[in-house]
Amino acid sequence: LVAFHERLRSSPDYPGDNVVRTSDVVFSLIMRVTEGPKCRLFNMVPPEETGRPDAFISHAWGRPFAEMVRNLKSHYLYGHDKEAGRVCVWLDIVAVNQHEGQEQMDDLKQLAAAVHDARSVLVSMDPEASPFSRIWCLYEISLASSGGDEQQHTT
């Protein structure tokens, strides 16, 4: 994810971290890259870069993409899990097919399993606490709260 963000930032027409929202990344980049095969971005990730998710990430698409990346870097590099080493996360924009159709519907039906399979659930917060005003985020948080006792929940 960090490398993906760095590649995005190196583009000559990148307008800046505070301008590019997660929804912009989905509609302007991910959907274009996956247009031919109409697949999940995850299907294009080399297998050696995948694994069981250490965390399910809940975030608001209307917030800057860089903000979520910074939050995750802060959590894993400087915060709670600073000794984590290699980290795999479940992120909807990568794991769910963004093209409308049966595969997208199937992916969304597996959301509860994705939340419960992750070792923890992280909510990417911002000063406005946007995830608490987004129905998808509230749904994900609700799924997490009904998960097993061994799962960690962090904001």
Short mmCIF file of N, CA, C and O in Angstrom, two decimals, residues 1-84:
data_model
loop_
_atom_site.label_atom_id
_atom_site.label_comp_id
_atom_site.label_asym_id
_atom_site.label_seq_id
_atom_site.Cartn_x
_atom_site.Cartn_y
_atom_site.Cartn_z
N LEU A 1 0.83 -1.19 0.00
CA LEU A 1 0.00 0.00 0.00
C LEU A 1 0.88 1.26 0.00
O LEU A 1 0.60 2.19 -0.73
N VAL A 2 1.91 1.22 0.81
CA VAL A 2 2.82 2.38 0.87
C VAL A 2 3.51 2.55 -0.49
O VAL A 2 3.60 3.66 -1.01
N ALA A 3 3.98 1.45 -1.07
CA ALA A 3 4.64 1.51 -2.38
C ALA A 3 3.66 1.99 -3.45
O ALA A 3 4.02 2.78 -4.33
N PHE A 4 2.42 1.53 -3.37
CA PHE A 4 1.37 1.97 -4.30
C PHE A 4 1.18 3.48 -4.20
O PHE A 4 1.12 4.19 -5.21
N HIS A 5 1.12 3.98 -2.98
CA HIS A 5 0.96 5.43 -2.77
C HIS A 5 2.16 6.20 -3.30
O HIS A 5 2.01 7.26 -3.92
N GLU A 6 3.35 5.68 -3.10
CA GLU A 6 4.56 6.35 -3.61
C GLU A 6 4.55 6.41 -5.14
O GLU A 6 4.92 7.43 -5.72
N ARG A 7 4.12 5.32 -5.78
CA ARG A 7 4.02 5.34 -7.26
C ARG A 7 3.00 6.35 -7.71
O ARG A 7 3.21 7.06 -8.70
N LEU A 8 1.91 6.44 -7.01
CA LEU A 8 0.87 7.41 -7.33
C LEU A 8 1.42 8.83 -7.22
O LEU A 8 1.23 9.66 -8.11
N ARG A 9 2.14 9.10 -6.15
CA ARG A 9 2.71 10.43 -5.92
C ARG A 9 3.78 10.81 -6.93
O ARG A 9 4.01 11.99 -7.18
N SER A 10 4.44 9.82 -7.51
CA SER A 10 5.51 10.12 -8.47
C SER A 10 4.98 10.47 -9.86
O SER A 10 5.75 10.91 -10.71
N SER A 11 3.70 10.32 -10.07
CA SER A 11 3.11 10.68 -11.37
C SER A 11 3.21 12.18 -11.58
O SER A 11 2.93 12.97 -10.68
N PRO A 12 3.61 12.61 -12.78
CA PRO A 12 3.77 14.06 -13.02
C PRO A 12 2.48 14.84 -12.90
O PRO A 12 2.51 16.03 -12.60
N ASP A 13 1.35 14.21 -13.09
CA ASP A 13 0.08 14.93 -13.00
C ASP A 13 -0.64 14.73 -11.66
O ASP A 13 -1.81 15.04 -11.50
N TYR A 14 0.10 14.24 -10.65
CA TYR A 14 -0.47 14.03 -9.32
C TYR A 14 -0.74 15.40 -8.69
O TYR A 14 0.16 16.21 -8.51
N PRO A 15 -2.01 15.68 -8.33
CA PRO A 15 -2.35 17.02 -7.84
C PRO A 15 -1.98 17.31 -6.38
O PRO A 15 -2.05 18.45 -5.95
N GLY A 16 -1.63 16.29 -5.62
CA GLY A 16 -1.24 16.51 -4.22
C GLY A 16 -2.01 15.63 -3.26
O GLY A 16 -3.16 15.25 -3.53
N ASP A 17 -1.38 15.33 -2.13
CA ASP A 17 -1.95 14.41 -1.15
C ASP A 17 -3.29 14.87 -0.58
O ASP A 17 -4.14 14.05 -0.27
N ASN A 18 -3.48 16.16 -0.40
CA ASN A 18 -4.73 16.63 0.21
C ASN A 18 -5.86 16.75 -0.80
O ASN A 18 -7.00 17.00 -0.42
N VAL A 19 -5.56 16.56 -2.08
CA VAL A 19 -6.56 16.69 -3.13
C VAL A 19 -7.12 15.33 -3.54
O VAL A 19 -8.31 15.20 -3.80
N VAL A 20 -6.27 14.32 -3.60
CA VAL A 20 -6.67 13.01 -4.12
C VAL A 20 -7.37 12.20 -3.03
O VAL A 20 -6.76 11.80 -2.04
N ARG A 21 -8.64 12.00 -3.21
CA ARG A 21 -9.44 11.23 -2.28
C ARG A 21 -9.38 9.74 -2.65
O ARG A 21 -9.04 9.39 -3.76
N THR A 22 -9.72 8.90 -1.71
CA THR A 22 -9.73 7.47 -2.00
C THR A 22 -10.67 7.16 -3.16
O THR A 22 -10.34 6.35 -4.03
N SER A 23 -11.80 7.83 -3.23
CA SER A 23 -12.72 7.61 -4.36
C SER A 23 -12.06 7.98 -5.68
O SER A 23 -12.30 7.31 -6.70
N ASP A 24 -11.22 9.01 -5.70
CA ASP A 24 -10.49 9.38 -6.92
C ASP A 24 -9.54 8.26 -7.33
O ASP A 24 -9.40 7.96 -8.52
N VAL A 25 -8.86 7.66 -6.36
CA VAL A 25 -7.94 6.56 -6.64
C VAL A 25 -8.71 5.40 -7.27
O VAL A 25 -8.27 4.80 -8.24
N VAL A 26 -9.89 5.12 -6.74
CA VAL A 26 -10.70 4.02 -7.28
C VAL A 26 -11.14 4.33 -8.70
O VAL A 26 -10.91 3.55 -9.62
N PHE A 27 -11.79 5.47 -8.89
CA PHE A 27 -12.41 5.75 -10.19
C PHE A 27 -11.42 6.17 -11.26
O PHE A 27 -11.63 5.91 -12.44
N SER A 28 -10.32 6.82 -10.88
CA SER A 28 -9.36 7.29 -11.89
C SER A 28 -8.22 6.33 -12.13
O SER A 28 -7.58 6.39 -13.18
N LEU A 29 -7.94 5.47 -11.19
CA LEU A 29 -6.78 4.59 -11.35
C LEU A 29 -7.15 3.11 -11.31
O LEU A 29 -6.94 2.39 -12.27
N ILE A 30 -7.71 2.66 -10.21
CA ILE A 30 -7.98 1.23 -10.04
C ILE A 30 -8.94 0.71 -11.11
O ILE A 30 -8.68 -0.32 -11.74
N MET A 31 -10.00 1.43 -11.38
CA MET A 31 -10.95 0.96 -12.40
C MET A 31 -10.32 0.96 -13.79
O MET A 31 -10.61 0.08 -14.60
N ARG A 32 -9.44 1.90 -14.04
CA ARG A 32 -8.76 1.95 -15.34
C ARG A 32 -7.78 0.78 -15.48
O ARG A 32 -7.76 0.10 -16.50
N VAL A 33 -7.01 0.52 -14.45
CA VAL A 33 -6.01 -0.56 -14.48
C VAL A 33 -6.67 -1.93 -14.59
O VAL A 33 -6.15 -2.82 -15.25
N THR A 34 -7.83 -2.09 -13.95
CA THR A 34 -8.51 -3.39 -13.95
C THR A 34 -9.61 -3.49 -15.01
O THR A 34 -10.34 -4.48 -15.05
N GLU A 35 -9.71 -2.51 -15.88
CA GLU A 35 -10.79 -2.44 -16.88
C GLU A 35 -10.81 -3.65 -17.81
O GLU A 35 -11.85 -4.25 -18.04
N GLY A 36 -9.66 -4.02 -18.36
CA GLY A 36 -9.60 -5.14 -19.31
C GLY A 36 -10.13 -6.43 -18.72
O GLY A 36 -11.12 -6.98 -19.20
N PRO A 37 -9.52 -6.91 -17.65
CA PRO A 37 -9.99 -8.18 -17.08
C PRO A 37 -11.21 -8.03 -16.16
O PRO A 37 -11.78 -9.02 -15.74
N LYS A 38 -11.60 -6.78 -15.85
CA LYS A 38 -12.71 -6.52 -14.93
C LYS A 38 -12.54 -7.32 -13.64
O LYS A 38 -13.44 -8.04 -13.19
N CYS A 39 -11.37 -7.19 -13.05
CA CYS A 39 -11.05 -7.99 -11.87
C CYS A 39 -10.75 -7.09 -10.68
O CYS A 39 -10.68 -5.86 -10.79
N ARG A 40 -10.53 -7.72 -9.53
CA ARG A 40 -10.07 -7.00 -8.34
C ARG A 40 -8.62 -6.58 -8.58
O ARG A 40 -7.87 -7.30 -9.23
N LEU A 41 -8.21 -5.49 -8.01
CA LEU A 41 -6.81 -5.10 -8.06
C LEU A 41 -5.96 -6.18 -7.38
O LEU A 41 -4.84 -6.47 -7.80
N PHE A 42 -6.51 -6.82 -6.36
CA PHE A 42 -5.83 -7.89 -5.64
C PHE A 42 -5.36 -8.99 -6.59
O PHE A 42 -4.30 -9.59 -6.39
N ASN A 43 -6.15 -9.27 -7.64
CA ASN A 43 -5.78 -10.31 -8.60
C ASN A 43 -4.50 -9.98 -9.35
O ASN A 43 -3.90 -10.86 -9.97
N MET A 44 -4.07 -8.73 -9.30
CA MET A 44 -2.87 -8.29 -10.00
C MET A 44 -1.66 -8.16 -9.06
O MET A 44 -0.58 -7.82 -9.50
N VAL A 45 -1.87 -8.44 -7.79
CA VAL A 45 -0.80 -8.37 -6.80
C VAL A 45 -0.03 -9.69 -6.82
O VAL A 45 -0.64 -10.75 -6.77
N PRO A 46 1.30 -9.64 -6.90
CA PRO A 46 2.08 -10.88 -6.88
C PRO A 46 1.79 -11.68 -5.61
O PRO A 46 1.69 -11.11 -4.52
N PRO A 47 1.65 -13.01 -5.74
CA PRO A 47 1.29 -13.85 -4.59
C PRO A 47 2.23 -13.70 -3.39
O PRO A 47 1.79 -13.78 -2.25
N GLU A 48 3.51 -13.43 -3.65
CA GLU A 48 4.45 -13.29 -2.53
C GLU A 48 4.20 -12.01 -1.72
O GLU A 48 4.75 -11.85 -0.63
N GLU A 49 3.36 -11.12 -2.23
CA GLU A 49 3.03 -9.90 -1.51
C GLU A 49 1.67 -9.98 -0.83
O GLU A 49 1.13 -8.98 -0.39
N THR A 50 1.11 -11.18 -0.76
CA THR A 50 -0.19 -11.36 -0.13
C THR A 50 -0.06 -12.26 1.09
O THR A 50 0.96 -12.89 1.30
N GLY A 51 -1.11 -12.33 1.86
CA GLY A 51 -1.13 -13.18 3.04
C GLY A 51 -2.40 -12.94 3.84
O GLY A 51 -3.22 -12.10 3.47
N ARG A 52 -2.53 -13.67 4.93
CA ARG A 52 -3.69 -13.44 5.80
C ARG A 52 -3.62 -12.01 6.33
O ARG A 52 -2.57 -11.57 6.81
N PRO A 53 -4.73 -11.29 6.25
CA PRO A 53 -4.70 -9.89 6.71
C PRO A 53 -4.42 -9.76 8.20
O PRO A 53 -5.05 -10.41 9.02
N ASP A 54 -3.44 -8.92 8.50
CA ASP A 54 -3.20 -8.53 9.88
C ASP A 54 -4.31 -7.61 10.35
O ASP A 54 -4.65 -7.58 11.53
N ALA A 55 -4.87 -6.85 9.40
CA ALA A 55 -5.93 -5.91 9.76
C ALA A 55 -6.91 -5.72 8.61
O ALA A 55 -6.52 -5.72 7.45
N PHE A 56 -8.15 -5.56 8.98
CA PHE A 56 -9.20 -5.12 8.07
C PHE A 56 -9.25 -3.61 8.25
O PHE A 56 -9.35 -3.12 9.38
N ILE A 57 -9.18 -2.86 7.16
CA ILE A 57 -9.15 -1.40 7.25
C ILE A 57 -10.51 -0.82 6.90
O ILE A 57 -11.03 -1.05 5.81
N SER A 58 -11.08 -0.07 7.83
CA SER A 58 -12.33 0.64 7.59
C SER A 58 -11.96 2.12 7.42
O SER A 58 -11.22 2.67 8.24
N HIS A 59 -12.45 2.73 6.36
CA HIS A 59 -12.07 4.11 6.04
C HIS A 59 -13.15 4.77 5.21
O HIS A 59 -13.98 4.09 4.61
N ALA A 60 -13.14 6.08 5.18
CA ALA A 60 -14.11 6.84 4.40
C ALA A 60 -13.51 7.19 3.04
O ALA A 60 -12.44 7.79 2.97
N TRP A 61 -14.20 6.80 1.97
CA TRP A 61 -13.71 7.06 0.61
C TRP A 61 -13.59 8.55 0.30
O TRP A 61 -12.84 8.94 -0.58
N GLY A 62 -14.33 9.39 0.99
CA GLY A 62 -14.31 10.82 0.72
C GLY A 62 -13.11 11.55 1.32
O GLY A 62 -12.92 12.74 1.09
N ARG A 63 -12.31 10.85 2.08
CA ARG A 63 -11.13 11.44 2.71
C ARG A 63 -9.92 11.26 1.81
O ARG A 63 -9.89 10.38 0.95
N PRO A 64 -8.88 12.08 2.00
CA PRO A 64 -7.66 11.92 1.20
C PRO A 64 -7.05 10.53 1.36
O PRO A 64 -6.95 10.02 2.48
N PHE A 65 -6.68 9.92 0.25
CA PHE A 65 -6.06 8.60 0.25
C PHE A 65 -4.78 8.63 1.09
O PHE A 65 -4.52 7.72 1.87
N ALA A 66 -4.01 9.70 0.94
CA ALA A 66 -2.74 9.83 1.68
C ALA A 66 -2.97 9.84 3.19
O ALA A 66 -2.12 9.37 3.95
N GLU A 67 -4.09 10.36 3.64
CA GLU A 67 -4.41 10.38 5.06
C GLU A 67 -4.52 8.96 5.61
O GLU A 67 -3.98 8.65 6.67
N MET A 68 -5.19 8.08 4.87
CA MET A 68 -5.32 6.69 5.30
C MET A 68 -3.95 6.02 5.32
O MET A 68 -3.61 5.32 6.27
N VAL A 69 -3.15 6.26 4.28
CA VAL A 69 -1.81 5.67 4.23
C VAL A 69 -0.97 6.17 5.41
O VAL A 69 -0.30 5.38 6.07
N ARG A 70 -1.03 7.46 5.69
CA ARG A 70 -0.30 8.02 6.85
C ARG A 70 -0.77 7.38 8.16
O ARG A 70 0.04 7.05 9.02
N ASN A 71 -2.09 7.22 8.31
CA ASN A 71 -2.62 6.61 9.52
C ASN A 71 -2.09 5.19 9.70
O ASN A 71 -1.70 4.79 10.80
N LEU A 72 -2.08 4.43 8.62
CA LEU A 72 -1.59 3.05 8.69
C LEU A 72 -0.09 3.03 8.98
O LEU A 72 0.38 2.22 9.79
N LYS A 73 0.66 3.89 8.32
CA LYS A 73 2.10 3.97 8.59
C LYS A 73 2.35 4.33 10.05
O LYS A 73 3.20 3.74 10.71
N SER A 74 1.60 5.29 10.55
CA SER A 74 1.76 5.70 11.96
C SER A 74 1.47 4.53 12.89
O SER A 74 2.19 4.31 13.86
N HIS A 75 0.42 3.81 12.61
CA HIS A 75 0.04 2.68 13.46
C HIS A 75 1.11 1.60 13.44
O HIS A 75 1.53 1.10 14.49
N TYR A 76 1.56 1.23 12.25
CA TYR A 76 2.48 0.10 12.13
C TYR A 76 3.96 0.47 12.32
O TYR A 76 4.74 -0.36 12.73
N LEU A 77 4.33 1.71 12.03
CA LEU A 77 5.73 2.07 12.16
C LEU A 77 6.05 2.72 13.50
O LEU A 77 7.16 2.58 14.01
N TYR A 78 5.08 3.45 14.06
CA TYR A 78 5.39 4.22 15.26
C TYR A 78 4.48 3.92 16.44
O TYR A 78 4.75 4.33 17.54
N GLY A 79 3.40 3.22 16.18
CA GLY A 79 2.41 3.05 17.23
C GLY A 79 2.31 1.66 17.77
O GLY A 79 3.31 0.98 18.04
N HIS A 80 1.09 1.24 17.90
CA HIS A 80 0.71 -0.01 18.53
C HIS A 80 1.50 -1.22 18.01
O HIS A 80 1.95 -2.05 18.79
N ASP A 81 1.66 -1.32 16.71
CA ASP A 81 2.30 -2.50 16.11
C ASP A 81 3.65 -2.16 15.48
O ASP A 81 3.98 -2.64 14.41
N LYS A 82 4.45 -1.35 16.14
CA LYS A 82 5.70 -0.90 15.54
C LYS A 82 6.70 -2.03 15.30
O LYS A 82 7.62 -1.89 14.52
N GLU A 83 6.50 -3.17 15.92
CA GLU A 83 7.38 -4.32 15.71
C GLU A 83 6.79 -5.31 14.70
O GLU A 83 7.25 -6.43 14.57
N ALA A 84 5.77 -4.89 13.97
CA ALA A 84 5.02 -5.81 13.12
C ALA A 84 5.83 -6.38 11.95
O ALA A 84 5.58 -7.48 11.52
#
